[in-house]
Amino acid sequence: MDDATAPSPAEQVRLYLDTLRLRMDPDQFRILGTLLDGALTSLSGPAREGRVDVSDEDEVHLTREVKNELLALLAIAATGKMDHHIVDLGNGATTVMDAGAASNPDAVQRARDRVERHRAEQEHTAAVLRGIEEASQD
């Protein structure tokens, strides 16, 4: 298929959504749609805050599958390609990688290392802030 007849990223997202609609729980699909609309709106303009709230009663439908499918859809929208893989990096972290990177153990390990460094930095910052808070209470 040449570039003139290739589906646009928006068309590819619609195609992928059509397949998801057939296989996902309707409530999960609804939440996915809400998250996708919010994310795409946030990306399209500076006026949005970049946050979508999910109601307490809908929280049960915000599963790992929904989050992974959101990552896949955003990758399709951003790149116009559908050959992404969702990669579990451990400790609850997930990322999207193209097929080549996802099949490269070194690339996956580098991503895991970045996540671990970020987690360690967050823990260090939290510990410093706790120390400041405790010192200020004395």
PDB file of C-alpha atoms in Angstrom, residues 8 14 26 58 77 100 126 134:
ATOM      1  CA  SER A   8      -4.749   8.215   8.044  1.00  0.00           C
ATOM      2  CA  ARG A  14     -11.323   4.232  14.185  1.00  0.00           C
ATOM      3  CA  PRO A  26     -19.222  -2.283  27.019  1.00  0.00           C
ATOM      4  CA  ASP A  58     -16.598   3.719  36.885  1.00  0.00           C
ATOM      5  CA  ALA A  77      -2.784   8.358  16.711  1.00  0.00           C
ATOM      6  CA  GLY A 100      11.671  -3.724  16.681  1.00  0.00           C
ATOM      7  CA  ALA A 126       9.604  11.873  49.031  1.00  0.00           C
ATOM      8  CA  GLU A 134       9.539  16.351  60.351  1.00  0.00           C
TER       9      GLU A 134
END
